[in-house]
Every structure is written in C-alpha cells, then in structure tokens.
CSV table of C-alpha atoms in Angstrom, one decimal:
chain,number,residue,atom,x,y,z
A,13,MET,CA,67.4,-2.3,-9.9
A,14,LYS,CA,68.7,-5.8,-9.2
A,15,VAL,CA,72.5,-6.1,-9.8
A,16,ALA,CA,75.0,-8.9,-9.3
A,17,VAL,CA,78.6,-8.5,-8.1
A,18,THR,CA,81.1,-11.4,-8.3
A,19,GLY,CA,84.0,-11.2,-5.8
A,20,ALA,CA,81.7,-9.1,-3.6
A,21,ALA,CA,83.7,-9.9,-0.4
A,22,GLY,CA,86.9,-8.6,-1.8
A,23,PHE,CA,88.5,-5.2,-1.5
A,24,VAL,CA,86.9,-3.5,-4.5
A,25,GLY,CA,83.8,-5.7,-4.1
A,26,THR,CA,83.1,-4.5,-0.5
A,27,ASN,CA,83.2,-0.9,-1.6
A,28,LEU,CA,81.2,-1.5,-4.7
A,29,VAL,CA,78.4,-3.3,-2.8
A,30,ARG,CA,78.3,-0.5,-0.3
A,31,SER,CA,78.0,2.1,-3.1
A,32,LEU,CA,75.3,0.1,-4.9
A,33,VAL,CA,73.3,-0.2,-1.7
A,34,ALA,CA,73.6,3.5,-1.1
A,35,ALA,CA,72.2,4.1,-4.6
A,36,GLY,CA,69.2,2.0,-3.8
A,37,HIS,CA,70.0,-1.2,-5.7
A,38,GLN,CA,69.2,-4.7,-4.7
A,39,VAL,CA,72.5,-6.6,-4.8
A,40,VAL,CA,73.2,-10.3,-5.3
A,41,ALA,CA,76.7,-10.6,-3.8
A,42,VAL,CA,78.5,-13.6,-5.3
A,43,ASP,CA,81.5,-15.0,-3.5
A,44,ARG,CA,82.9,-18.2,-2.1
A,45,VAL,CA,83.5,-16.3,1.2
A,46,ARG,CA,81.0,-14.2,3.1
A,47,PRO,CA,82.3,-11.3,5.2
A,48,ALA,CA,82.3,-11.8,9.0
A,49,ALA,CA,79.3,-10.1,10.7
A,50,ASP,CA,81.6,-7.8,12.7
A,51,THR,CA,82.9,-6.1,9.5
A,52,GLY,CA,79.5,-4.5,9.0
A,53,GLU,CA,79.4,-5.6,5.4
A,54,ALA,CA,77.4,-8.8,5.6
A,55,GLY,CA,73.9,-8.1,6.9
A,56,ASP,CA,72.3,-5.3,4.8
A,57,GLU,CA,68.7,-6.2,3.9
A,58,GLN,CA,69.4,-5.1,0.3
A,59,VAL,CA,72.2,-7.6,-0.1
A,60,THR,CA,71.7,-11.3,-0.8
A,61,TRP,CA,74.8,-13.4,-0.5
A,62,VAL,CA,75.3,-16.4,-2.9
A,63,ASP,CA,78.1,-19.0,-3.0
A,64,GLY,CA,79.0,-19.0,-6.7
A,65,ASP,CA,81.8,-20.5,-8.7
A,66,VAL,CA,83.0,-18.3,-11.6
A,67,LEU,CA,84.4,-21.4,-13.3
A,68,ASP,CA,81.0,-23.2,-13.3
A,69,ARG,CA,78.6,-21.9,-16.0
A,70,ARG,CA,75.5,-23.4,-14.3
A,71,SER,CA,76.4,-21.9,-10.9
A,72,MET,CA,76.8,-18.5,-12.5
A,73,GLU,CA,73.5,-18.6,-14.4
A,74,GLN,CA,71.7,-19.4,-11.2
A,75,ALA,CA,73.5,-16.6,-9.3
A,76,LEU,CA,73.0,-14.0,-12.1
A,77,ASP,CA,69.4,-14.8,-12.9
A,78,GLY,CA,67.3,-11.7,-12.9
A,79,ALA,CA,70.2,-9.2,-12.6
A,80,GLU,CA,70.1,-6.3,-15.0
A,81,VAL,CA,73.7,-5.4,-14.5
A,82,VAL,CA,76.6,-7.8,-13.7
A,83,TYR,CA,79.8,-6.5,-12.2
A,84,HIS,CA,82.7,-9.0,-12.5
A,85,LEU,CA,85.4,-8.4,-10.0
A,86,VAL,CA,86.8,-11.9,-9.3
A,87,ALA,CA,90.6,-12.2,-10.0
A,88,MET,CA,93.6,-14.0,-8.6
A,89,ILE,CA,96.4,-11.5,-7.9
A,90,THR,CA,99.9,-12.8,-7.9
A,91,LEU,CA,103.4,-11.7,-8.7
A,92,ALA,CA,104.3,-15.2,-9.9
A,93,GLN,CA,105.7,-15.7,-13.3
A,94,ASN,CA,103.5,-18.7,-14.0
A,95,SER,CA,100.4,-20.0,-12.2
A,96,ASP,CA,97.8,-22.3,-13.8
A,97,ARG,CA,95.2,-21.4,-11.2
A,98,ALA,CA,95.6,-17.6,-11.8
A,99,TRP,CA,95.5,-18.1,-15.5
A,100,THR,CA,92.3,-20.1,-15.3
A,101,VAL,CA,90.5,-17.8,-12.9
A,102,ASN,CA,91.5,-14.6,-14.8
A,103,THR,CA,90.6,-15.9,-18.2
A,104,LYS,CA,88.1,-18.8,-18.1
A,105,GLY,CA,86.4,-17.1,-15.1
A,106,VAL,CA,85.7,-14.0,-17.2
A,107,ARG,CA,84.4,-15.9,-20.1
A,108,THR,CA,82.2,-18.1,-17.9
A,109,VAL,CA,80.6,-15.1,-16.2
A,110,ALA,CA,80.2,-13.3,-19.5
A,111,GLU,CA,78.4,-16.3,-21.1
A,112,ALA,CA,76.2,-16.7,-18.1
A,113,ALA,CA,75.3,-12.9,-18.2
A,114,LEU,CA,74.4,-13.3,-21.8
A,115,ALA,CA,72.3,-16.4,-21.2
A,116,VAL,CA,70.2,-14.8,-18.4
A,117,GLY,CA,69.6,-11.7,-20.4
A,118,ALA,CA,71.6,-9.2,-18.3
A,119,ARG,CA,71.4,-5.7,-19.8
A,120,ARG,CA,75.1,-5.0,-19.3
A,121,MET,CA,78.2,-6.5,-17.8
A,122,VAL,CA,81.0,-4.4,-16.3
A,123,HIS,CA,84.4,-6.2,-16.1
A,124,CYS,CA,86.9,-4.8,-13.6
A,125,SER,CA,90.2,-5.6,-15.3
A,126,SER,CA,93.5,-3.8,-14.4
A,127,ILE,CA,96.1,-1.5,-15.6
A,128,HIS,CA,98.3,-4.6,-15.7
A,129,SER,CA,96.5,-5.7,-18.9
A,130,PHE,CA,98.6,-3.0,-20.5
A,131,ASP,CA,102.3,-3.4,-20.9
A,132,GLN,CA,103.7,-0.7,-18.6
A,133,ILE,CA,107.2,-1.4,-19.7
A,134,ARG,CA,106.7,-1.0,-23.4
A,135,CYS,CA,104.1,1.8,-23.4
A,136,GLY,CA,106.7,4.5,-24.0
A,137,GLY,CA,106.2,6.4,-20.8
A,138,VAL,CA,102.6,7.4,-21.3
A,139,LEU,CA,99.8,4.9,-21.0
A,140,ASP,CA,96.3,5.2,-22.4
A,141,GLU,CA,93.6,2.9,-23.7
A,142,SER,CA,95.4,2.6,-27.1
A,143,SER,CA,98.7,1.4,-25.5
A,144,VAL,CA,100.4,-1.9,-26.1
A,145,ARG,CA,98.9,-4.8,-24.2
A,146,SER,CA,100.4,-7.5,-21.9
A,147,THR,CA,101.3,-10.2,-24.4
A,148,ASP,CA,105.0,-10.6,-23.7
A,149,ARG,CA,105.7,-14.0,-22.2
A,150,ALA,CA,108.3,-12.3,-20.0
A,151,LEU,CA,105.6,-10.5,-18.0
A,152,PRO,CA,104.1,-12.1,-14.8
A,153,VAL,CA,101.1,-14.3,-15.3
A,154,TYR,CA,98.8,-11.7,-13.7
A,155,ASP,CA,99.5,-9.2,-16.4
A,156,ARG,CA,99.1,-11.6,-19.2
A,157,SER,CA,96.0,-13.2,-17.8
A,158,LYS,CA,94.3,-9.9,-17.3
A,159,TRP,CA,94.7,-9.1,-21.0
A,160,GLU,CA,93.6,-12.6,-22.1
A,161,GLY,CA,90.5,-12.2,-19.9
A,162,GLU,CA,89.6,-9.2,-21.9
A,163,VAL,CA,90.1,-11.1,-25.1
A,164,GLN,CA,87.8,-13.8,-23.8
A,165,LEU,CA,85.2,-11.2,-22.9
A,166,ARG,CA,85.2,-9.6,-26.3
A,167,GLN,CA,84.5,-12.9,-27.9
A,168,VAL,CA,81.2,-13.0,-25.9
A,169,VAL,CA,80.6,-9.4,-26.8
A,170,ASP,CA,80.7,-10.5,-30.4
A,171,GLN,CA,78.0,-13.0,-29.6
A,172,GLY,CA,75.7,-10.2,-28.4
A,173,LEU,CA,76.7,-9.3,-24.8
A,174,ASP,CA,76.8,-5.6,-23.9
A,175,ALA,CA,79.9,-5.3,-21.8
A,176,VAL,CA,82.3,-2.5,-20.8
A,177,ILE,CA,85.9,-2.9,-19.3
A,178,CYS,CA,87.4,-0.8,-16.6
A,179,ASN,CA,91.1,-0.8,-15.8
A,180,PRO,CA,91.9,0.7,-12.4
A,181,THR,CA,95.5,1.7,-11.6
A,182,GLY,CA,96.9,0.9,-8.1
A,183,VAL,CA,93.8,0.6,-5.8
A,184,TYR,CA,94.1,1.8,-2.2
A,185,GLY,CA,92.1,3.4,0.6
A,186,PRO,CA,89.2,2.4,2.9
A,187,THR,CA,87.2,0.2,3.4
A,188,ASP,CA,89.7,-2.7,3.5
A,189,HIS,CA,89.6,-5.6,6.0
A,190,GLY,CA,92.4,-7.4,4.1
A,191,LEU,CA,94.8,-5.5,3.8
A,192,SER,CA,95.8,-5.0,0.2
A,193,ARG,CA,99.5,-4.8,-0.5
A,194,ILE,CA,99.5,-1.0,-0.9
A,195,ASN,CA,97.3,-0.4,2.2
A,196,GLY,CA,99.5,-2.8,4.2
A,197,LEU,CA,102.6,-0.8,3.3
A,198,LEU,CA,101.0,2.5,4.2
A,199,ARG,CA,100.0,1.0,7.6
A,200,THR,CA,103.6,0.0,8.2
A,201,ALA,CA,104.7,3.5,7.3
A,202,ALA,CA,102.0,5.0,9.7
A,203,ARG,CA,103.5,2.8,12.5
A,204,GLY,CA,106.9,4.5,11.9
A,205,ARG,CA,108.5,1.3,10.8
A,206,THR,CA,109.7,2.4,7.3
A,207,PRO,CA,112.8,4.4,7.9
A,208,VAL,CA,114.0,3.9,4.3
A,209,LEU,CA,112.1,2.9,1.1
A,210,ILE,CA,112.7,2.6,-2.6
A,211,GLU,CA,112.3,5.7,-4.7
A,212,GLY,CA,109.7,5.8,-7.5
A,213,GLY,CA,106.1,6.5,-8.0
A,214,PHE,CA,102.9,4.9,-9.2
A,215,ASP,CA,99.4,6.0,-10.2
A,216,LEU,CA,97.1,5.3,-7.2
A,217,VAL,CA,93.3,5.5,-7.2
A,218,ASP,CA,90.9,5.5,-4.2
A,219,VAL,CA,88.9,2.3,-4.1
A,220,ARG,CA,85.7,4.3,-3.4
A,221,ASP,CA,86.4,6.2,-6.7
A,222,VAL,CA,86.9,2.9,-8.5
A,223,ALA,CA,83.4,1.8,-7.2
A,224,ASP,CA,81.9,5.1,-8.6
A,225,GLY,CA,83.7,4.5,-11.9
A,226,LEU,CA,82.4,1.0,-12.3
A,227,MET,CA,78.9,2.2,-11.6
A,228,ALA,CA,79.3,5.1,-14.1
A,229,ALA,CA,80.6,2.6,-16.7
A,230,ALA,CA,77.4,0.6,-16.3
A,231,GLU,CA,75.3,3.6,-17.3
A,232,LYS,CA,77.6,5.6,-19.6
A,233,GLY,CA,80.3,3.4,-21.0
A,234,ARG,CA,80.4,2.4,-24.6
A,235,THR,CA,80.0,-1.3,-25.5
A,236,GLY,CA,83.4,-3.1,-25.8
A,237,GLU,CA,85.4,0.0,-24.7
A,238,ASN,CA,88.2,0.2,-22.1
A,239,TYR,CA,88.3,2.9,-19.5
A,240,LEU,CA,91.4,3.6,-17.4
A,241,LEU,CA,90.4,4.6,-13.9
A,242,SER,CA,93.4,6.6,-12.8
A,243,GLY,CA,94.0,8.7,-9.7
A,244,SER,CA,97.2,10.6,-9.4
A,245,MET,CA,100.9,9.8,-9.8
A,246,LEU,CA,102.3,9.6,-6.3
A,247,ARG,CA,105.9,9.4,-5.2
A,248,MET,CA,106.1,6.6,-2.7
A,249,LEU,CA,108.2,8.7,-0.4
A,250,ASP,CA,105.5,11.4,-0.3
A,251,ALA,CA,102.7,8.8,0.2
A,252,PHE,CA,104.5,7.1,3.1
A,253,ARG,CA,105.3,10.4,4.8
A,254,THR,CA,101.7,11.4,4.5
A,255,ALA,CA,100.6,8.2,6.2
A,256,ALA,CA,103.1,8.6,9.0
A,257,ARG,CA,102.0,12.2,9.6
A,258,ALA,CA,98.4,11.1,9.8
A,259,ALA,CA,99.4,8.9,12.7
A,260,GLY,CA,101.6,11.5,14.3
A,261,ARG,CA,104.8,9.9,13.3
A,262,ARG,CA,107.8,10.8,11.2
A,263,GLY,CA,108.0,9.2,7.8
A,264,PRO,CA,110.9,7.7,5.9
A,265,ALA,CA,114.1,9.7,6.0
A,266,PHE,CA,115.0,9.1,2.4
A,267,ALA,CA,114.5,6.7,-0.5
A,268,VAL,CA,117.0,4.5,-2.3
A,269,PRO,CA,117.3,5.5,-6.0
A,270,LEU,CA,115.7,3.0,-8.4
A,271,SER,CA,118.9,2.9,-10.4
A,272,VAL,CA,120.6,1.3,-7.4
A,273,VAL,CA,117.7,-1.2,-6.8
A,274,ASP,CA,117.7,-2.2,-10.5
A,275,LYS,CA,121.4,-3.1,-10.3
A,276,ILE,CA,121.1,-5.3,-7.1
A,277,LEU,CA,117.8,-7.0,-8.0
A,278,PRO,CA,119.6,-10.0,-9.6
A,279,VAL,CA,121.3,-10.6,-6.3
A,280,VAL,CA,118.6,-9.9,-3.7
A,281,GLU,CA,115.7,-11.4,-5.6
A,282,PRO,CA,116.7,-15.1,-5.2
A,283,ILE,CA,117.6,-14.4,-1.5
A,284,GLY,CA,114.2,-13.0,-0.8
A,285,ALA,CA,112.6,-15.9,-2.6
A,286,ARG,CA,114.4,-18.3,-0.3
A,287,PHE,CA,112.8,-16.6,2.7
A,288,GLY,CA,109.3,-16.4,1.0
A,289,SER,CA,109.4,-12.7,0.3
A,290,ASP,CA,108.6,-11.0,-3.0
A,291,VAL,CA,109.0,-7.4,-1.9
A,292,LEU,CA,112.3,-7.0,-3.7
A,293,SER,CA,111.5,-8.9,-7.0
A,294,ARG,CA,111.5,-7.9,-10.6
A,295,ALA,CA,107.7,-8.4,-10.7
A,296,ALA,CA,107.1,-6.2,-7.6
A,297,MET,CA,109.5,-3.5,-8.9
A,298,ALA,CA,108.3,-3.5,-12.5
A,299,ALA,CA,105.6,-0.8,-12.2
A,300,LEU,CA,107.9,1.5,-10.1
A,301,LEU,CA,110.8,1.0,-12.7
A,302,ALA,CA,108.4,1.8,-15.6
A,303,ALA,CA,106.4,4.5,-13.8
A,304,PRO,CA,104.2,5.4,-16.8
A,305,VAL,CA,102.1,8.5,-16.8
A,306,VAL,CA,98.5,7.2,-17.0
A,307,ASP,CA,96.2,9.3,-19.1
A,308,GLY,CA,92.7,9.0,-17.6
A,309,THR,CA,91.1,11.5,-20.0
A,310,LYS,CA,88.7,9.0,-21.5
A,311,ALA,CA,87.1,8.0,-18.2
A,312,ARG,CA,86.9,11.6,-17.1
A,313,SER,CA,85.2,12.9,-20.3
A,314,GLU,CA,82.9,9.9,-21.0
A,315,LEU,CA,82.1,8.6,-17.6
A,316,GLY,CA,82.4,11.8,-15.5
A,317,PHE,CA,85.1,10.0,-13.4
A,318,SER,CA,86.5,12.4,-10.8
A,319,PRO,CA,89.0,10.9,-8.3
A,320,ARG,CA,89.6,12.6,-5.0
A,321,PRO,CA,93.0,14.0,-3.8
A,322,ALA,CA,95.6,11.5,-2.6
A,323,ASP,CA,96.1,13.2,0.8
A,324,GLU,CA,92.4,12.7,1.5
A,325,THR,CA,92.5,9.0,0.7
A,326,ILE,CA,95.6,8.4,2.9
A,327,ARG,CA,94.1,10.2,5.9
A,328,ASP,CA,90.8,8.4,5.5
A,329,LEU,CA,92.7,5.1,5.3
A,330,ILE,CA,94.5,5.7,8.5
A,331,ALA,CA,91.3,6.8,10.2
A,332,PHE,CA,89.6,3.6,9.0
A,333,LEU,CA,92.4,1.4,10.2
A,334,VAL,CA,92.1,2.9,13.7
A,335,THR,CA,88.3,2.7,13.9
A,336,SER,CA,88.3,-0.9,12.5
A,337,GLY,CA,90.9,-2.0,15.1
A,338,GLN,CA,93.6,-2.7,12.5
A,339,PHE,CA,95.9,0.1,13.8
A,340,SER,CA,96.4,1.7,17.2
A,341,VAL,CA,98.0,5.1,17.2
A,342,ALA,CA,98.6,5.0,20.9
A,343,ARG,CA,100.5,1.7,20.9
A,344,ALA,CA,102.1,1.8,17.5
A,345,GLY,CA,105.8,2.0,17.0
C-alpha cells in the first residue's frame, strides 16, 4: 500500500517510516529536510522523499497524490508562551494537510497530536480522552495550538475526511539522531553528569510503540476519535538512574522536591531566560508539577496498543546512542 508521512525526517517520523517499510508499504516521505545518508534512514528503495510545505495546499496535494493513508506528524515544539510560527504550523498546517488528503481521495488520515492538547493542570489528576482541553490562554502556545489543530482537523472530517487522532505522552527511545529533550537528558545522566535532579514523574512512551500505535489507528481507529498513546508513569529519578546504570555509572544521588522548585521558580526562571535556558521554567516544569495519571485504556482495548517496559526502552536508547556515535561509554564522564 502507498502511504504518505509528513515530518518523515523527524524523531517520530524516522521510526514510523522504518515500521511502515518493515510492513511492506511504499512510503512517500514528506519533509523539508532529508536525513543524511549516514543515518541509514534515507536510501531505502521503498521510500520516496518529497520536499513538501504543509502550509501550501497545492504542494500537499502533489505530495499526497495516490496515498491511501496519510500520517501527519509535522509540528513545531516550543516552550514559548507565544509564537506566531508555532501557532500557524500546528493549526493551519493540520488543516492544509487534511484538505489535501480529502482532495486526493486518501482513505484515511492519522494525525499525531500530543498529550499537550489536553490541559494537564486542570484534568483533576487523571487524564483520559474526555479530559478538559488546552484552551486556557495561560498555557504555552504549543499546548493551545495542538488542541486548535484538532479543531481544524475535525472541521475537515465534517466535510467527509476519514481521520483519527493519536495523542502520545512523552516520547523517548531509539532511533533518534536529534536528540529530543527527554533523550538528551537521559544521555546526560548516562554520562554521570546529573548528580542532582528535580523530583517528579511523567508518563513516557517508546517512540517505536508510538509508530505501532499510529499504524494501528490507521486500521482500527474510529473516525474522529482521540487515542492516548501512553507508556508508563516514570519517576525521573528512577529513569535517570536506569540510564546511568546502562552505561556503568552511578545515577543522581537525590532529587529536589517539587514543592521547593515551585517556590523558587519566580526567581530562577527570569535568570535562566537571560542566559537562554528554559530548563527551569514554568512551561518546562508544568507537566512534572501536574503529573497526571494517564489512562490509556481506550488505545489498548480498541487499537491493541501494548507499550514495552520502560527499562527496555532506556537500555535500548543507550545502546543506540553508542552504536550511532552519539555516546561513548569509554570516554564519558
């Protein structure tokens, strides 16, 4: 089957394209950037790379022509409170791709949204597909734009497009030539360079499982429905220690309580901003401070979604970083 993937060179895109190829599909990989040949992701004979603009309807119709299933992964991730570019890409980009998919007669579109389209602060401690959405203007632009992107998609569904929405939690694991924020922090921990961290936890899901979930949604998902692709709630202290042990190092000694961090954020956030760092910012800490329990029952029951254990993901990540030359156990530290 011929399928198309927007954002194919990104973190999730790389893994999805690989899974689609393994399943025997012909893939049109749509991205403004093509992976370097030495990543091993660019040259498969089942993959055709296309330079496409998700804000240009004509460009998208040309790229998606003939595809039975369209996977839309393009998004601009940011912790900024406001960003016109992020808002446009995450909202108009979704609508443009959806309208193009409808115009070329695609059988189905799968939109990779995010847990951030749900308001994790106001969800009441447990988050599922019926939870309150990210409409509060106090939330970062990424959260608000991911929800608005879903609104735009549903308007095209009302016009006849068959589309499904997946909402992964925190995505991590191999393959990642980036690195993502979470993977980068785990690499730092594996180097033995994180003696102390902030307490808290977050639901993390393996990127390979996300790829499987997106493919399952294409075949089994119900039109217009959301599916939370959750992994497991991980204490950051445990995750960082696991990464360190996988590299033969000691992990963080202890974690600073979130109650302490919450009190000092008004002081340290502007200082970090002056030095170009958003590590200690309200936006960066919001998910840890909220720490909702994510109920992934719907994806498990309807899609057969079955994420792997966290320890396996972390060990595989460190092994990948070594084999890809992004981490050296011998010289780290």
